[in-house]
XYZ file of N, CA and C in Angstrom:
408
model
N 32.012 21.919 -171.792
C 32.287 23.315 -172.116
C 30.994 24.102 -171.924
N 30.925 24.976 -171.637
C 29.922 26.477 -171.091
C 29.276 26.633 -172.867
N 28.436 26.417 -172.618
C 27.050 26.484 -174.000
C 27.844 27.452 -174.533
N 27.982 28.724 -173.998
C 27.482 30.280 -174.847
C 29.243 30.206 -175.169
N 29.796 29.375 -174.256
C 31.492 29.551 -174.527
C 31.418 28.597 -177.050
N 31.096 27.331 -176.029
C 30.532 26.441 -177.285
C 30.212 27.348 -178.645
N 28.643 27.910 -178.318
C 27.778 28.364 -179.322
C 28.667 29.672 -179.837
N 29.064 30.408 -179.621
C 30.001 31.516 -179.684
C 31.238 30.784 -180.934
N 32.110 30.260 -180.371
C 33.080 29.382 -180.983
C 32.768 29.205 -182.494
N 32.044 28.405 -182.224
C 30.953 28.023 -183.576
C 30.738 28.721 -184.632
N 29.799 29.517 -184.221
C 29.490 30.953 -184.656
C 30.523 31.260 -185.853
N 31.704 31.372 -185.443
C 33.047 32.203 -186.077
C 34.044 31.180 -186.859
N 34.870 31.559 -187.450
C 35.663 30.602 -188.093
C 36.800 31.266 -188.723
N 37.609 32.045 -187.971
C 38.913 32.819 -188.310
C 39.840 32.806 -186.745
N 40.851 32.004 -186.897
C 41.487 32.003 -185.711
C 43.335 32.779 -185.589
N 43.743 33.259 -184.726
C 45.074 33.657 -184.542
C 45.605 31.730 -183.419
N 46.758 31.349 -184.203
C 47.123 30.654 -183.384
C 48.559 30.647 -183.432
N 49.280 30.776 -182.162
C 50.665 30.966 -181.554
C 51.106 29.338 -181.148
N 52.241 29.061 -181.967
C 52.896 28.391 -181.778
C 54.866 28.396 -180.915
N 55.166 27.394 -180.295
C 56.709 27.951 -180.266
C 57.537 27.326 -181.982
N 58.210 28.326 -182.180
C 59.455 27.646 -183.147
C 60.535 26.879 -182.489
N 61.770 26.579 -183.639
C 62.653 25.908 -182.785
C 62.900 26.423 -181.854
N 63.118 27.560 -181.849
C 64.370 28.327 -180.328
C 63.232 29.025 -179.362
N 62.038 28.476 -179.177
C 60.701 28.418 -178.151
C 60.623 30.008 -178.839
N 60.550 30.340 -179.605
C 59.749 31.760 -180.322
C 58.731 31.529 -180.185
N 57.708 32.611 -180.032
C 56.550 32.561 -180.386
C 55.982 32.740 -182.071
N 55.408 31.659 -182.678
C 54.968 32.019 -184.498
C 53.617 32.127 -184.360
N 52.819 32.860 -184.788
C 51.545 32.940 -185.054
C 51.071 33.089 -186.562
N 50.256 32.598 -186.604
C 49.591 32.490 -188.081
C 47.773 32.648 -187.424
N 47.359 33.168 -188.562
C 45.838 32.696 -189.074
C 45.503 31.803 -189.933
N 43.686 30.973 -189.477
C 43.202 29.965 -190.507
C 41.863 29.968 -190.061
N 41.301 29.895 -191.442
C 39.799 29.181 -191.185
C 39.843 27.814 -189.830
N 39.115 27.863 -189.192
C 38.609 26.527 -188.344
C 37.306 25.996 -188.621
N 37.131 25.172 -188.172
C 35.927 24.410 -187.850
C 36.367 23.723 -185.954
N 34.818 24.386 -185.564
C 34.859 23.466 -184.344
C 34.263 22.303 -184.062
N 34.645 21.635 -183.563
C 33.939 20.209 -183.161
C 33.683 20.369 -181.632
N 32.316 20.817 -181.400
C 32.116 20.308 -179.891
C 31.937 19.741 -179.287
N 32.251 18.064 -179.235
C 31.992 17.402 -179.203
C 33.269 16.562 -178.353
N 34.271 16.787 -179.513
C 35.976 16.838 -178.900
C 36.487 17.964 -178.571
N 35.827 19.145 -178.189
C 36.068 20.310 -177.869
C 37.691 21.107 -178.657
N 37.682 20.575 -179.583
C 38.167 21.085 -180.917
C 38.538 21.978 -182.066
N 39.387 22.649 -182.361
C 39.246 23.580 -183.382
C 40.252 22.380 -184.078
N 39.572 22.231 -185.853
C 40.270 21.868 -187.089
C 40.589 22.658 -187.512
N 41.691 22.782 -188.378
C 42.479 23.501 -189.637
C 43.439 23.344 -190.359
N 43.554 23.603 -192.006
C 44.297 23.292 -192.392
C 44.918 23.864 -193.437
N 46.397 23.314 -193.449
C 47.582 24.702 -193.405
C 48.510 23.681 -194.400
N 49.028 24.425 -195.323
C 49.937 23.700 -196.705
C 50.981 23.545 -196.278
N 51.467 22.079 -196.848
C 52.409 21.712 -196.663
C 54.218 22.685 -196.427
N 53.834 23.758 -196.847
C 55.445 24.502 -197.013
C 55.206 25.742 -195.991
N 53.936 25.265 -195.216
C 53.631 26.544 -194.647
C 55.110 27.128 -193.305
N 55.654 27.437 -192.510
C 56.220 27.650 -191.444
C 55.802 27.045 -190.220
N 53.999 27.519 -189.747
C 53.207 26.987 -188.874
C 53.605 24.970 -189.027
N 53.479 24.556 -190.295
C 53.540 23.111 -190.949
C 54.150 22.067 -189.859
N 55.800 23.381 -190.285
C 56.661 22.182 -189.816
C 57.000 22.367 -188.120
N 56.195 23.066 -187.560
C 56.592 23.039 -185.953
C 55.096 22.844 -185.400
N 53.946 22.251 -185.840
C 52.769 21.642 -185.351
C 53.373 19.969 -185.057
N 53.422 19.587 -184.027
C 53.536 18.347 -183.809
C 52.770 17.731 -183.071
N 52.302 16.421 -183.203
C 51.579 15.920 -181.993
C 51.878 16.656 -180.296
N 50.745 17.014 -179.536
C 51.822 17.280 -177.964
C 51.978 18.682 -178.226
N 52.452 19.357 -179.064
C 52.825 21.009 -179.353
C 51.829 21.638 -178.470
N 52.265 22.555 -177.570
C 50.776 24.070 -177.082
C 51.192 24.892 -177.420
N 49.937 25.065 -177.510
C 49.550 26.474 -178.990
C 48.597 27.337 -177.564
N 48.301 28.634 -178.570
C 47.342 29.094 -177.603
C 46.805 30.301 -178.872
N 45.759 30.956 -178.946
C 45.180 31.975 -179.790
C 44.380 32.555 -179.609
N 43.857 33.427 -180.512
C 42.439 34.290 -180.013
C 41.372 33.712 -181.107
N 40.321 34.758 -180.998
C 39.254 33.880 -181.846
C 38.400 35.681 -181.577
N 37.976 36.156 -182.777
C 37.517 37.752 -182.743
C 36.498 37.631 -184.130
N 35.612 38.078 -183.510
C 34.365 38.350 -184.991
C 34.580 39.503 -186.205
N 34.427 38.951 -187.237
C 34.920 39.695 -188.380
C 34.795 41.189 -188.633
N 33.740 41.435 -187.885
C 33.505 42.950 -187.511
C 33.174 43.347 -185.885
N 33.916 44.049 -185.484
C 34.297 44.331 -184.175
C 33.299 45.934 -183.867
N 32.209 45.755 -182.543
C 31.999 46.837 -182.029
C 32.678 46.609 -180.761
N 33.153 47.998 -180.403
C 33.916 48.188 -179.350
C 32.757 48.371 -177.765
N 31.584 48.878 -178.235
C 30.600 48.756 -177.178
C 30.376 47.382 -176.792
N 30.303 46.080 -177.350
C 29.687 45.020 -177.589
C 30.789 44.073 -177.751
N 32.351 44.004 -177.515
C 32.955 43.075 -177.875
C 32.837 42.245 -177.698
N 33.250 40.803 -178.091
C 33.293 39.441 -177.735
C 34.460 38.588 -178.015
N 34.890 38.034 -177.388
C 36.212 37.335 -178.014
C 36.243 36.064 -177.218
N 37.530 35.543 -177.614
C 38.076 34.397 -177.350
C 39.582 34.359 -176.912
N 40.000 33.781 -175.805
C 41.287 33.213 -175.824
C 41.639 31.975 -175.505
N 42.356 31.178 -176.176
C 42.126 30.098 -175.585
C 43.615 29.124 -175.965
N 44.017 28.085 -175.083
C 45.239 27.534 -174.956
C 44.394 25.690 -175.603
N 45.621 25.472 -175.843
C 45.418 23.592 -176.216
C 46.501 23.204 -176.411
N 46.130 21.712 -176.894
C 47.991 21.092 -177.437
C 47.128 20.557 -178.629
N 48.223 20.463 -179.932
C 47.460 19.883 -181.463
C 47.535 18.071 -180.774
N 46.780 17.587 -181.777
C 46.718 16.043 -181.669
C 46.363 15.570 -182.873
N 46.055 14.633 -183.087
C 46.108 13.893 -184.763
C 44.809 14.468 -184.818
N 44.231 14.645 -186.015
C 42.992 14.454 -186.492
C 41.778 13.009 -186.270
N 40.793 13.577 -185.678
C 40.507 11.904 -185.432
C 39.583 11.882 -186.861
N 39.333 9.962 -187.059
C 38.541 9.585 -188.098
C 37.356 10.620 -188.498
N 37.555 10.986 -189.609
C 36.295 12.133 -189.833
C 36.600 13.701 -190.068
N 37.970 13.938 -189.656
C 37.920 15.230 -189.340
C 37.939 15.979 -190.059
N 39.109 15.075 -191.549
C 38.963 16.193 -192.545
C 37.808 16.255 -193.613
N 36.998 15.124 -193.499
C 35.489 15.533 -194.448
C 34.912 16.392 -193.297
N 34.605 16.409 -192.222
C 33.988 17.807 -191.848
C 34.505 18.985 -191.994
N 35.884 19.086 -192.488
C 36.301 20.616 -191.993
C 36.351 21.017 -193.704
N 35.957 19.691 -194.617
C 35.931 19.892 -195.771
C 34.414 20.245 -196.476
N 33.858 19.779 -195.141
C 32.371 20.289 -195.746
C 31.935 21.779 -195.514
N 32.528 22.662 -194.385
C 32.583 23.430 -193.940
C 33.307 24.311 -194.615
N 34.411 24.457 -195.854
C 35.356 24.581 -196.456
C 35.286 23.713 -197.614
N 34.502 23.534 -198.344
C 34.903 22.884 -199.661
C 36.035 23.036 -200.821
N 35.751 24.411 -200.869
C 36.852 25.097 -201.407
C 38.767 24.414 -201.350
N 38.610 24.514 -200.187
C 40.056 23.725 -199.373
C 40.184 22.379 -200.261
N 39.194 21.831 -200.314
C 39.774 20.194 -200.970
C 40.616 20.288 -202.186
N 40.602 21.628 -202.652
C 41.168 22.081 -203.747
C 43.171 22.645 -203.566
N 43.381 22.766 -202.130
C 44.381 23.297 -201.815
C 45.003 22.037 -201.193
N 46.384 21.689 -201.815
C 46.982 20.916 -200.730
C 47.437 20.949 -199.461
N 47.520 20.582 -198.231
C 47.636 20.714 -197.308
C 47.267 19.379 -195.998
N 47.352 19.391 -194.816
C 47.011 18.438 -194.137
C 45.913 19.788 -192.981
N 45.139 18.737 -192.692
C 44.257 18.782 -191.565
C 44.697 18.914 -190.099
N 44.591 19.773 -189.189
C 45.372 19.737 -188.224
C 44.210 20.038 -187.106
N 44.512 19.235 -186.036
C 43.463 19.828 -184.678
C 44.055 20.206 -183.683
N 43.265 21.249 -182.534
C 43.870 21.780 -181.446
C 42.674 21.110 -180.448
N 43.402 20.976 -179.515
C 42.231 20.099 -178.224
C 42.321 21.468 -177.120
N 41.225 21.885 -177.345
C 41.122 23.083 -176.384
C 41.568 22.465 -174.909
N 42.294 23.356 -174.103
C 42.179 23.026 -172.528
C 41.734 24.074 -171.780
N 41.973 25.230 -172.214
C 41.111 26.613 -171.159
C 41.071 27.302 -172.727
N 39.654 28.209 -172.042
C 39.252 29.192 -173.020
C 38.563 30.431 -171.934
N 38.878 31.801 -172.486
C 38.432 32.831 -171.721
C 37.245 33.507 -172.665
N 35.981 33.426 -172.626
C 35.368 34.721 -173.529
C 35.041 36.159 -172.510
N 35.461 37.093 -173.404
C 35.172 38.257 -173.273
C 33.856 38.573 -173.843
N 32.689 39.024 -173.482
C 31.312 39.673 -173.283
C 30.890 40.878 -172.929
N 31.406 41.860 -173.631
C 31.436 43.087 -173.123
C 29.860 43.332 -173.508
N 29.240 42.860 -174.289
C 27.490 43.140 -174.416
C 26.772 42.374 -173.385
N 27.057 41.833 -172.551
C 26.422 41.561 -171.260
C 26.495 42.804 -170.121
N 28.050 42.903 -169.611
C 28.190 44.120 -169.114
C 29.906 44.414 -169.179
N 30.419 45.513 -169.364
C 31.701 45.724 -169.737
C 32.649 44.910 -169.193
N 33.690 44.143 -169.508
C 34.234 43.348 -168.985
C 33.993 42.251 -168.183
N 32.833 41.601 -168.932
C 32.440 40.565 -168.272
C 32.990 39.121 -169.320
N 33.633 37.754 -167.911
C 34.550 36.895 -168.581
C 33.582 35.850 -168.358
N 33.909 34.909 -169.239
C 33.485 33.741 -169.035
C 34.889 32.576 -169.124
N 35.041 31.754 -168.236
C 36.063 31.232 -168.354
C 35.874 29.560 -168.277
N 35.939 28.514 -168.714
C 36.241 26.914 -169.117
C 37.785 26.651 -168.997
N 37.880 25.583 -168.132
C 38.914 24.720 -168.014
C 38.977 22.857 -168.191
N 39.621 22.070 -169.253
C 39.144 20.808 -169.264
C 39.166 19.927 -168.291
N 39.939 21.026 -166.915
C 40.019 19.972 -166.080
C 40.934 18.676 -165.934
């Protein structure tokens, strides 16, 4: 993955992610993440009775944005980016619990997205300038 795509990611930790429902709807929800760059990764995790819950399945593509908590419009930066969820690997939820402590307190399961393309937007480089990653 593209450093500044990476380091950017990182950075932030509030995501929009679009799922299909049964009848291929589009559902979107928000959640804290944690990234793992490593497995090129966003963790999160979402309570058991949530809606998002019960239509995350192994294999599922998702796709979302990723936007900094305070937005200049001279200077934007963003994220879009597509994956499919996959199990959590060994580890995932003490990191996304260290990152989130708070959470160990909320029931819920741990959920990951395996990035496959991501677009950043860089409008503080020069207006509409993209940066784009594919896993190939």
């Amino acid at each position: 993955m593209l450093q500044d795509i990476s380091r950017w990611i990182g950075a932030h930790q509030v995501a929009t992610i679009c799922c299909p429902d049964d009848e291929k709807a589009p559902h979107c929800f928000c959640c804290f993440y944690l990234f793992h760059p490593s497995s090129r990764s966003l963790l999160f995790k979402s309570s058991p009775g949530s809606r998002h819950a019960s239509l995350l399945k192994p294999g599922t593509a998702v796709a979302g944005t990723i936007l900094p908590a305070a937005i200049d419009f001279s200077a934007l930066q963003g994220i879009q980016f597509s994956g499919t969820v996959e199990n959590v690997q060994a580890g995932g939820e003490d990191l996304y619990h260290e990152r989130f402590p708070y959470a160990r307190a909320i029931p819920g399961s741990v959920y990951c997205v395996r990035l496959a393309r991501v677009k950043m937007t860089d409008n503080g480089v020069v207006f509409g300038h993209k940066l784009h990653w594919n896993a190939g």
